[in-house]
PDB file of C-alpha atoms in Angstrom:
ATOM      1  CA  UNK A 647      -0.165   0.086   0.038  1.00  0.00           C
ATOM      2  CA  UNK A 648       1.030   3.879  -0.070  1.00  0.00           C
ATOM      3  CA  UNK A 649       1.097   3.812   3.399  1.00  0.00           C
ATOM      4  CA  UNK A 650       3.552   0.806   3.890  1.00  0.00           C
ATOM      5  CA  UNK A 651       6.001   2.620   1.300  1.00  0.00           C
ATOM      6  CA  UNK A 652       6.062   5.319   2.666  1.00  0.00           C
ATOM      7  CA  UNK A 653       7.120   3.777   6.442  1.00  0.00           C
ATOM      8  CA  UNK A 654       9.803   1.551   4.032  1.00  0.00           C
ATOM      9  CA  UNK A 655      11.380   4.260   2.687  1.00  0.00           C
ATOM     10  CA  UNK A 656      11.580   6.348   5.839  1.00  0.00           C
ATOM     11  CA  UNK A 657      12.834   3.111   7.361  1.00  0.00           C
ATOM     12  CA  UNK A 658      15.782   1.933   4.739  1.00  0.00           C
ATOM     13  CA  UNK A 659      16.391   5.389   3.446  1.00  0.00           C
ATOM     14  CA  UNK A 660      18.278   7.884   5.598  1.00  0.00           C
ATOM     15  CA  UNK A 661      17.653  10.509   2.885  1.00  0.00           C
ATOM     16  CA  UNK A 662      14.030  10.508   3.083  1.00  0.00           C
ATOM     17  CA  UNK A 663      14.138  10.525   7.193  1.00  0.00           C
ATOM     18  CA  UNK A 664      14.731  14.863   6.215  1.00  0.00           C
ATOM     19  CA  UNK A 665      11.968  17.141   6.449  1.00  0.00           C
ATOM     20  CA  UNK A 666      12.078  18.049   2.875  1.00  0.00           C
ATOM     21  CA  UNK A 667      10.241  14.508   2.454  1.00  0.00           C
ATOM     22  CA  UNK A 668       8.996  13.438   5.431  1.00  0.00           C
ATOM     23  CA  UNK A 669       7.631  17.076   7.204  1.00  0.00           C
ATOM     24  CA  UNK A 670       5.961  15.480   9.573  1.00  0.00           C
ATOM     25  CA  UNK A 671       7.169  12.308  11.128  1.00  0.00           C
ATOM     26  CA  UNK A 672       4.063  11.856  13.631  1.00  0.00           C
ATOM     27  CA  UNK A 673       1.889  10.982  10.702  1.00  0.00           C
ATOM     28  CA  UNK A 674       4.268   7.528  10.817  1.00  0.00           C
ATOM     29  CA  UNK A 675       2.945   6.383  13.814  1.00  0.00           C
ATOM     30  CA  UNK A 676      -1.053   6.956  12.622  1.00  0.00           C
ATOM     31  CA  UNK A 677       0.481   5.017   9.350  1.00  0.00           C
ATOM     32  CA  UNK A 678       1.164   1.819  11.303  1.00  0.00           C
ATOM     33  CA  UNK A 679      -2.019   1.717  13.031  1.00  0.00           C
ATOM     34  CA  UNK A 680      -3.799   0.524   9.629  1.00  0.00           C
ATOM     35  CA  UNK A 681      -0.092  -0.447   7.991  1.00  0.00           C
ATOM     36  CA  UNK A 682      -0.363  -4.523   6.877  1.00  0.00           C
ATOM     37  CA  UNK A 683       3.858  -5.105   6.614  1.00  0.00           C
ATOM     38  CA  UNK A 684       5.495  -2.890   9.515  1.00  0.00           C
ATOM     39  CA  UNK A 685       4.988  -2.540  13.606  1.00  0.00           C
ATOM     40  CA  UNK A 686       6.566  -0.499  16.175  1.00  0.00           C
ATOM     41  CA  UNK A 687       9.806  -2.669  16.338  1.00  0.00           C
ATOM     42  CA  UNK A 688      10.885  -1.519  12.781  1.00  0.00           C
ATOM     43  CA  UNK A 689      10.070   1.494  12.907  1.00  0.00           C
ATOM     44  CA  UNK A 690      11.516   2.200  16.180  1.00  0.00           C
ATOM     45  CA  UNK A 691      15.531   3.286  15.942  1.00  0.00           C
ATOM     46  CA  UNK A 692      14.775   5.384  13.013  1.00  0.00           C
ATOM     47  CA  UNK A 693      11.729   7.384  14.187  1.00  0.00           C
ATOM     48  CA  UNK A 694      13.767   7.983  17.655  1.00  0.00           C
ATOM     49  CA  UNK A 695      16.811   8.745  15.696  1.00  0.00           C
ATOM     50  CA  UNK A 696      14.980  11.690  13.484  1.00  0.00           C
ATOM     51  CA  UNK A 697      12.708  12.516  16.261  1.00  0.00           C
ATOM     52  CA  UNK A 698      15.864  14.021  18.730  1.00  0.00           C
ATOM     53  CA  UNK A 699      16.804  15.360  15.842  1.00  0.00           C
ATOM     54  CA  UNK A 700      14.453  17.628  14.626  1.00  0.00           C
ATOM     55  CA  UNK A 701      14.117  18.428  18.924  1.00  0.00           C
ATOM     56  CA  UNK A 702      17.399  19.471  18.477  1.00  0.00           C
ATOM     57  CA  UNK A 703      15.498  23.010  17.739  1.00  0.00           C
ATOM     58  CA  UNK A 704      13.417  23.516  20.818  1.00  0.00           C
ATOM     59  CA  UNK A 705      16.156  22.161  23.188  1.00  0.00           C
ATOM     60  CA  UNK A 706      18.834  25.172  21.882  1.00  0.00           C
ATOM     61  CA  UNK A 707      16.238  27.291  23.266  1.00  0.00           C
ATOM     62  CA  UNK A 708      17.147  26.041  26.424  1.00  0.00           C
ATOM     63  CA  UNK A 709      20.226  25.264  26.158  1.00  0.00           C
ATOM     64  CA  UNK A 710      22.412  27.386  23.368  1.00  0.00           C
ATOM     65  CA  UNK A 711      25.672  26.204  24.460  1.00  0.00           C
ATOM     66  CA  UNK A 712      24.531  22.484  24.069  1.00  0.00           C
ATOM     67  CA  UNK A 713      25.375  23.643  20.173  1.00  0.00           C
ATOM     68  CA  UNK A 714      29.240  23.205  20.501  1.00  0.00           C
ATOM     69  CA  UNK A 715      30.521  23.801  16.941  1.00  0.00           C
ATOM     70  CA  UNK A 716      28.734  27.407  16.793  1.00  0.00           C
ATOM     71  CA  UNK A 717      30.112  28.052  20.132  1.00  0.00           C
ATOM     72  CA  UNK A 718      33.745  26.615  18.626  1.00  0.00           C
ATOM     73  CA  UNK A 719      33.414  29.313  15.663  1.00  0.00           C
ATOM     74  CA  UNK A 720      32.362  32.438  17.520  1.00  0.00           C
ATOM     75  CA  UNK A 721      35.901  31.492  20.028  1.00  0.00           C
ATOM     76  CA  UNK A 722      37.929  31.420  15.649  1.00  0.00           C
ATOM     77  CA  UNK A 723      36.426  34.486  15.252  1.00  0.00           C
ATOM     78  CA  UNK A 724      37.133  35.729  18.655  1.00  0.00           C
ATOM     79  CA  UNK A 725      40.951  34.964  18.350  1.00  0.00           C
ATOM     80  CA  UNK A 726      41.619  35.964  14.550  1.00  0.00           C
ATOM     81  CA  UNK A 727      40.370  39.475  15.455  1.00  0.00           C
ATOM     82  CA  UNK A 728      42.859  39.412  18.388  1.00  0.00           C
ATOM     83  CA  UNK A 729      45.086  38.475  15.978  1.00  0.00           C
ATOM     84  CA  UNK A 730      44.277  40.550  13.468  1.00  0.00           C
ATOM     85  CA  UNK A 731      44.540  43.710  16.157  1.00  0.00           C
ATOM     86  CA  UNK A 732      48.215  41.939  17.716  1.00  0.00           C
ATOM     87  CA  UNK A 733      49.850  42.193  13.619  1.00  0.00           C
ATOM     88  CA  UNK A 734      48.376  45.987  13.707  1.00  0.00           C
ATOM     89  CA  UNK A 735      50.468  46.314  16.830  1.00  0.00           C
ATOM     90  CA  UNK A 736      53.128  44.191  15.789  1.00  0.00           C
ATOM     91  CA  UNK A 737      53.533  46.746  12.694  1.00  0.00           C
ATOM     92  CA  UNK A 738      53.813  50.126  14.820  1.00  0.00           C
ATOM     93  CA  UNK A 739      56.516  48.149  16.949  1.00  0.00           C
ATOM     94  CA  UNK A 740      58.280  46.942  13.574  1.00  0.00           C
ATOM     95  CA  UNK A 741      58.557  50.719  12.611  1.00  0.00           C
ATOM     96  CA  UNK A 742      60.375  52.130  16.027  1.00  0.00           C
ATOM     97  CA  UNK A 743      62.081  49.062  17.442  1.00  0.00           C
ATOM     98  CA  UNK A 744      64.720  47.007  15.841  1.00  0.00           C
ATOM     99  CA  UNK A 745      64.662  43.506  13.973  1.00  0.00           C
ATOM    100  CA  UNK A 746      64.677  41.020  17.223  1.00  0.00           C
ATOM    101  CA  UNK A 747      62.111  42.806  19.327  1.00  0.00           C
ATOM    102  CA  UNK A 748      59.926  42.382  15.992  1.00  0.00           C
ATOM    103  CA  UNK A 749      60.079  38.775  15.766  1.00  0.00           C
ATOM    104  CA  UNK A 750      59.357  39.039  19.198  1.00  0.00           C
ATOM    105  CA  UNK A 751      55.958  40.413  18.761  1.00  0.00           C
ATOM    106  CA  UNK A 752      55.671  37.619  15.526  1.00  0.00           C
ATOM    107  CA  UNK A 753      55.910  34.934  17.576  1.00  0.00           C
ATOM    108  CA  UNK A 754      53.807  36.133  20.357  1.00  0.00           C
ATOM    109  CA  UNK A 755      50.824  36.899  17.196  1.00  0.00           C
ATOM    110  CA  UNK A 756      51.522  32.827  16.023  1.00  0.00           C
ATOM    111  CA  UNK A 757      50.555  32.321  20.133  1.00  0.00           C
ATOM    112  CA  UNK A 758      47.840  34.138  20.475  1.00  0.00           C
ATOM    113  CA  UNK A 759      46.569  32.860  16.351  1.00  0.00           C
ATOM    114  CA  UNK A 760      46.709  28.474  18.077  1.00  0.00           C
ATOM    115  CA  UNK A 761      45.154  29.983  21.503  1.00  0.00           C
ATOM    116  CA  UNK A 762      42.233  28.431  19.734  1.00  0.00           C
ATOM    117  CA  UNK A 763      43.791  24.259  19.415  1.00  0.00           C
ATOM    118  CA  UNK A 764      41.617  21.672  20.951  1.00  0.00           C
ATOM    119  CA  UNK A 765      41.916  20.886  24.521  1.00  0.00           C
ATOM    120  CA  UNK A 766      43.366  18.008  26.202  1.00  0.00           C
ATOM    121  CA  UNK A 767      40.111  15.873  27.309  1.00  0.00           C
ATOM    122  CA  UNK A 768      40.260  15.017  30.832  1.00  0.00           C
ATOM    123  CA  UNK A 769      37.739  13.520  33.241  1.00  0.00           C
ATOM    124  CA  UNK A 770      34.884  15.989  34.050  1.00  0.00           C
ATOM    125  CA  UNK A 771      35.140  16.682  38.122  1.00  0.00           C
ATOM    126  CA  UNK A 772      31.535  16.798  39.773  1.00  0.00           C
ATOM    127  CA  UNK A 773      30.601  19.636  39.137  1.00  0.00           C
ATOM    128  CA  UNK A 774      30.823  19.677  35.257  1.00  0.00           C
ATOM    129  CA  UNK A 775      29.109  16.209  35.592  1.00  0.00           C
ATOM    130  CA  UNK A 776      26.203  17.916  37.237  1.00  0.00           C
ATOM    131  CA  UNK A 777      25.953  20.752  35.055  1.00  0.00           C
ATOM    132  CA  UNK A 778      25.692  17.621  32.018  1.00  0.00           C
ATOM    133  CA  UNK A 779      23.107  16.186  33.970  1.00  0.00           C
ATOM    134  CA  UNK A 780      21.486  19.080  34.242  1.00  0.00           C
ATOM    135  CA  UNK A 781      21.533  19.547  30.500  1.00  0.00           C
ATOM    136  CA  UNK A 782      20.096  16.670  30.047  1.00  0.00           C
ATOM    137  CA  UNK A 783      17.239  16.822  32.385  1.00  0.00           C
ATOM    138  CA  UNK A 784      16.226  20.140  30.882  1.00  0.00           C
ATOM    139  CA  UNK A 785      16.671  18.436  26.849  1.00  0.00           C
ATOM    140  CA  UNK A 786      13.800  16.194  27.372  1.00  0.00           C
ATOM    141  CA  UNK A 787      11.450  18.542  29.583  1.00  0.00           C
ATOM    142  CA  UNK A 788      11.764  21.159  27.260  1.00  0.00           C
ATOM    143  CA  UNK A 789       9.939  18.523  24.308  1.00  0.00           C
ATOM    144  CA  UNK A 790       8.015  16.070  27.115  1.00  0.00           C
ATOM    145  CA  UNK A 791       4.617  16.905  24.983  1.00  0.00           C
ATOM    146  CA  UNK A 792       6.067  15.402  21.766  1.00  0.00           C
ATOM    147  CA  UNK A 793       7.923  12.618  23.576  1.00  0.00           C
ATOM    148  CA  UNK A 794       4.677  11.893  25.483  1.00  0.00           C
ATOM    149  CA  UNK A 795       2.844  12.101  21.770  1.00  0.00           C
ATOM    150  CA  UNK A 796       4.981   9.143  20.718  1.00  0.00           C
ATOM    151  CA  UNK A 797       4.707   6.771  24.088  1.00  0.00           C
ATOM    152  CA  UNK A 798       1.235   6.861  23.420  1.00  0.00           C
ATOM    153  CA  UNK A 799       1.282   6.595  20.174  1.00  0.00           C
ATOM    154  CA  UNK A 800       3.520   3.024  20.654  1.00  0.00           C
ATOM    155  CA  UNK A 801       0.801   2.168  23.795  1.00  0.00           C
ATOM    156  CA  UNK A 802      -2.110   2.493  21.248  1.00  0.00           C
ATOM    157  CA  UNK A 803      -0.139   0.160  17.995  1.00  0.00           C
ATOM    158  CA  UNK A 804       1.633  -2.329  20.665  1.00  0.00           C
ATOM    159  CA  UNK A 805      -1.059  -2.902  23.153  1.00  0.00           C
ATOM    160  CA  UNK A 806      -4.100  -2.409  21.033  1.00  0.00           C
ATOM    161  CA  UNK A 807      -4.057  -3.113  17.254  1.00  0.00           C
ATOM    162  CA  UNK A 808      -0.762  -5.258  17.609  1.00  0.00           C
ATOM    163  CA  UNK A 809      -1.652  -7.498  20.297  1.00  0.00           C
ATOM    164  CA  UNK A 810      -5.212  -7.948  18.044  1.00  0.00           C
ATOM    165  CA  UNK A 811      -2.562  -9.357  15.496  1.00  0.00           C
ATOM    166  CA  UNK A 812      -4.157  -5.981  13.729  1.00  0.00           C
ATOM    167  CA  UNK A 813      -8.256  -7.543  13.006  1.00  0.00           C
ATOM    168  CA  UNK A 814      -9.730  -4.510  12.989  1.00  0.00           C
ATOM    169  CA  UNK A 815     -13.316  -6.391  12.363  1.00  0.00           C
ATOM    170  CA  UNK A 816     -12.546  -8.193  15.790  1.00  0.00           C
ATOM    171  CA  UNK A 817     -11.179  -5.283  17.360  1.00  0.00           C
ATOM    172  CA  UNK A 818     -14.791  -3.177  16.260  1.00  0.00           C
ATOM    173  CA  UNK A 819     -16.696  -5.697  17.188  1.00  0.00           C
ATOM    174  CA  UNK A 820     -15.430  -6.379  20.383  1.00  0.00           C
ATOM    175  CA  UNK A 821     -15.949  -2.332  21.024  1.00  0.00           C
ATOM    176  CA  UNK A 822     -19.567  -1.774  19.370  1.00  0.00           C
ATOM    177  CA  UNK A 823     -20.961  -4.945  21.644  1.00  0.00           C
ATOM    178  CA  UNK A 824     -18.778  -3.606  25.017  1.00  0.00           C
ATOM    179  CA  UNK A 825     -19.782   0.540  24.214  1.00  0.00           C
ATOM    180  CA  UNK A 826     -16.309   1.205  23.135  1.00  0.00           C
ATOM    181  CA  UNK A 827     -14.255  -0.521  26.098  1.00  0.00           C
ATOM    182  CA  UNK A 828     -12.029  -3.081  26.122  1.00  0.00           C
ATOM    183  CA  UNK A 829     -11.668  -6.276  27.793  1.00  0.00           C
ATOM    184  CA  UNK A 830     -11.863  -5.342  31.872  1.00  0.00           C
ATOM    185  CA  UNK A 831      -8.648  -7.057  32.094  1.00  0.00           C
ATOM    186  CA  UNK A 832      -7.133  -5.603  29.048  1.00  0.00           C
ATOM    187  CA  UNK A 833      -8.850  -2.179  29.397  1.00  0.00           C
ATOM    188  CA  UNK A 834      -6.444  -2.007  32.803  1.00  0.00           C
ATOM    189  CA  UNK A 835      -3.360  -2.659  31.808  1.00  0.00           C
ATOM    190  CA  UNK A 836      -3.520  -0.097  29.626  1.00  0.00           C
ATOM    191  CA  UNK A 837      -4.598   1.895  32.197  1.00  0.00           C
ATOM    192  CA  UNK A 838      -1.816   1.395  34.192  1.00  0.00           C
ATOM    193  CA  UNK A 839       0.923   1.956  30.985  1.00  0.00           C
ATOM    194  CA  UNK A 840      -0.980   5.582  30.252  1.00  0.00           C
ATOM    195  CA  UNK A 841      -0.739   6.116  33.858  1.00  0.00           C
ATOM    196  CA  UNK A 842       3.950   5.078  33.618  1.00  0.00           C
ATOM    197  CA  UNK A 843       3.722   7.201  30.898  1.00  0.00           C
ATOM    198  CA  UNK A 844       2.821  10.813  32.614  1.00  0.00           C
ATOM    199  CA  UNK A 845       5.210   9.190  35.070  1.00  0.00           C
ATOM    200  CA  UNK A 846       7.983   9.956  32.580  1.00  0.00           C
ATOM    201  CA  UNK A 847      10.690  12.910  33.542  1.00  0.00           C
ATOM    202  CA  UNK A 848      13.466  11.663  31.551  1.00  0.00           C
ATOM    203  CA  UNK A 849      15.134  10.306  28.863  1.00  0.00           C
ATOM    204  CA  UNK A 850      15.730   6.390  30.738  1.00  0.00           C
ATOM    205  CA  UNK A 851      12.411   6.195  31.434  1.00  0.00           C
ATOM    206  CA  UNK A 852      11.572   7.520  27.887  1.00  0.00           C
ATOM    207  CA  UNK A 853      14.140   4.982  26.207  1.00  0.00           C
ATOM    208  CA  UNK A 854      12.637   2.457  28.462  1.00  0.00           C
ATOM    209  CA  UNK A 855       8.465   2.952  27.803  1.00  0.00           C
ATOM    210  CA  UNK A 856       9.273   2.740  23.648  1.00  0.00           C
ATOM    211  CA  UNK A 857      11.237  -0.101  23.754  1.00  0.00           C
ATOM    212  CA  UNK A 858      14.972   1.341  23.072  1.00  0.00           C
ATOM    213  CA  UNK A 859      17.930   0.038  25.106  1.00  0.00           C
ATOM    214  CA  UNK A 860      18.373   2.677  28.245  1.00  0.00           C
ATOM    215  CA  UNK A 861      21.931   3.935  27.458  1.00  0.00           C
ATOM    216  CA  UNK A 862      24.109   4.978  30.361  1.00  0.00           C
ATOM    217  CA  UNK A 863      24.171   9.298  31.243  1.00  0.00           C
ATOM    218  CA  UNK A 864      27.672   9.554  28.871  1.00  0.00           C
ATOM    219  CA  UNK A 865      26.061   7.698  25.299  1.00  0.00           C
ATOM    220  CA  UNK A 866      22.927  10.133  26.340  1.00  0.00           C
ATOM    221  CA  UNK A 867      25.131  13.160  26.687  1.00  0.00           C
ATOM    222  CA  UNK A 868      26.589  11.849  23.261  1.00  0.00           C
ATOM    223  CA  UNK A 869      23.847  11.256  22.011  1.00  0.00           C
ATOM    224  CA  UNK A 870      22.429  14.852  21.778  1.00  0.00           C
ATOM    225  CA  UNK A 871      25.858  16.424  20.995  1.00  0.00           C
ATOM    226  CA  UNK A 872      25.108  14.056  17.388  1.00  0.00           C
ATOM    227  CA  UNK A 873      22.331  15.149  17.171  1.00  0.00           C
ATOM    228  CA  UNK A 874      22.418  18.623  17.556  1.00  0.00           C
ATOM    229  CA  UNK A 875      25.393  18.140  14.590  1.00  0.00           C
ATOM    230  CA  UNK A 876      22.787  15.986  12.368  1.00  0.00           C
ATOM    231  CA  UNK A 877      19.876  19.173  12.802  1.00  0.00           C
ATOM    232  CA  UNK A 878      22.677  21.776  11.561  1.00  0.00           C
ATOM    233  CA  UNK A 879      23.429  19.628   8.748  1.00  0.00           C
ATOM    234  CA  UNK A 880      20.186  19.261   7.595  1.00  0.00           C
ATOM    235  CA  UNK A 881      19.573  22.638   8.603  1.00  0.00           C
ATOM    236  CA  UNK A 882      16.898  22.424  10.690  1.00  0.00           C
ATOM    237  CA  UNK A 883      18.692  25.147  13.059  1.00  0.00           C
ATOM    238  CA  UNK A 884      21.364  27.864  12.434  1.00  0.00           C
ATOM    239  CA  UNK A 885      22.170  30.439  10.701  1.00  0.00           C
ATOM    240  CA  UNK A 886      21.567  29.691   7.631  1.00  0.00           C
ATOM    241  CA  UNK A 887      19.389  31.367   5.217  1.00  0.00           C
ATOM    242  CA  UNK A 888      17.467  28.128   4.349  1.00  0.00           C
ATOM    243  CA  UNK A 889      17.037  27.376   7.211  1.00  0.00           C
ATOM    244  CA  UNK A 890      14.217  23.715   7.580  1.00  0.00           C
ATOM    245  CA  UNK A 891      12.962  24.060  10.821  1.00  0.00           C
TER     246      UNK A 891
END
């Protein structure tokens, strides 16, 4: 079917996940309910990865310092401007002083220009780790509505439609007979899982609910940084005039 074809492209082709081709990834969760070929497990990894790339735009509204590439560029520009000012000062020195002092000034300029080299990686201090943990917490809370929708649609697909073998005639007959209610035990189970959705406050619990491998905090932090780079490459955020946000 056409819906299965759209799901297949999104799952198998990374280019098809871009906003230009798939403007609303939420639609894919609806396609799953009637898909004859695909279920949540098939879509899960590609969907969650693209979802995080798209959430970066909103996360950066709360935590702009998460965009490390932008910060590096800004530092490089400042260092370049500083080096230019130093070079101009050196020209004045050259006009007034001897060659030896000029060489010394040139060395100073070189040191200033190299001041933007990548710092040696060190293990984070407790304070730095607390800051990283806070970034992850705010990242989730700033986009929690989207995650709740995903958890709810995953629940509907896996606990109602897929559990019944996607036999829609059987499901509609059951709901007609019971005035739109599931069987008592099944209904209680679904209600319990819905309550758990509204208790989710972080990525760890989120991934547990949607069935993704639960990362440790370090891996999670790296995932956010990777998503930020992906978002920039896809022009979901940034200063480019062709922004796709």
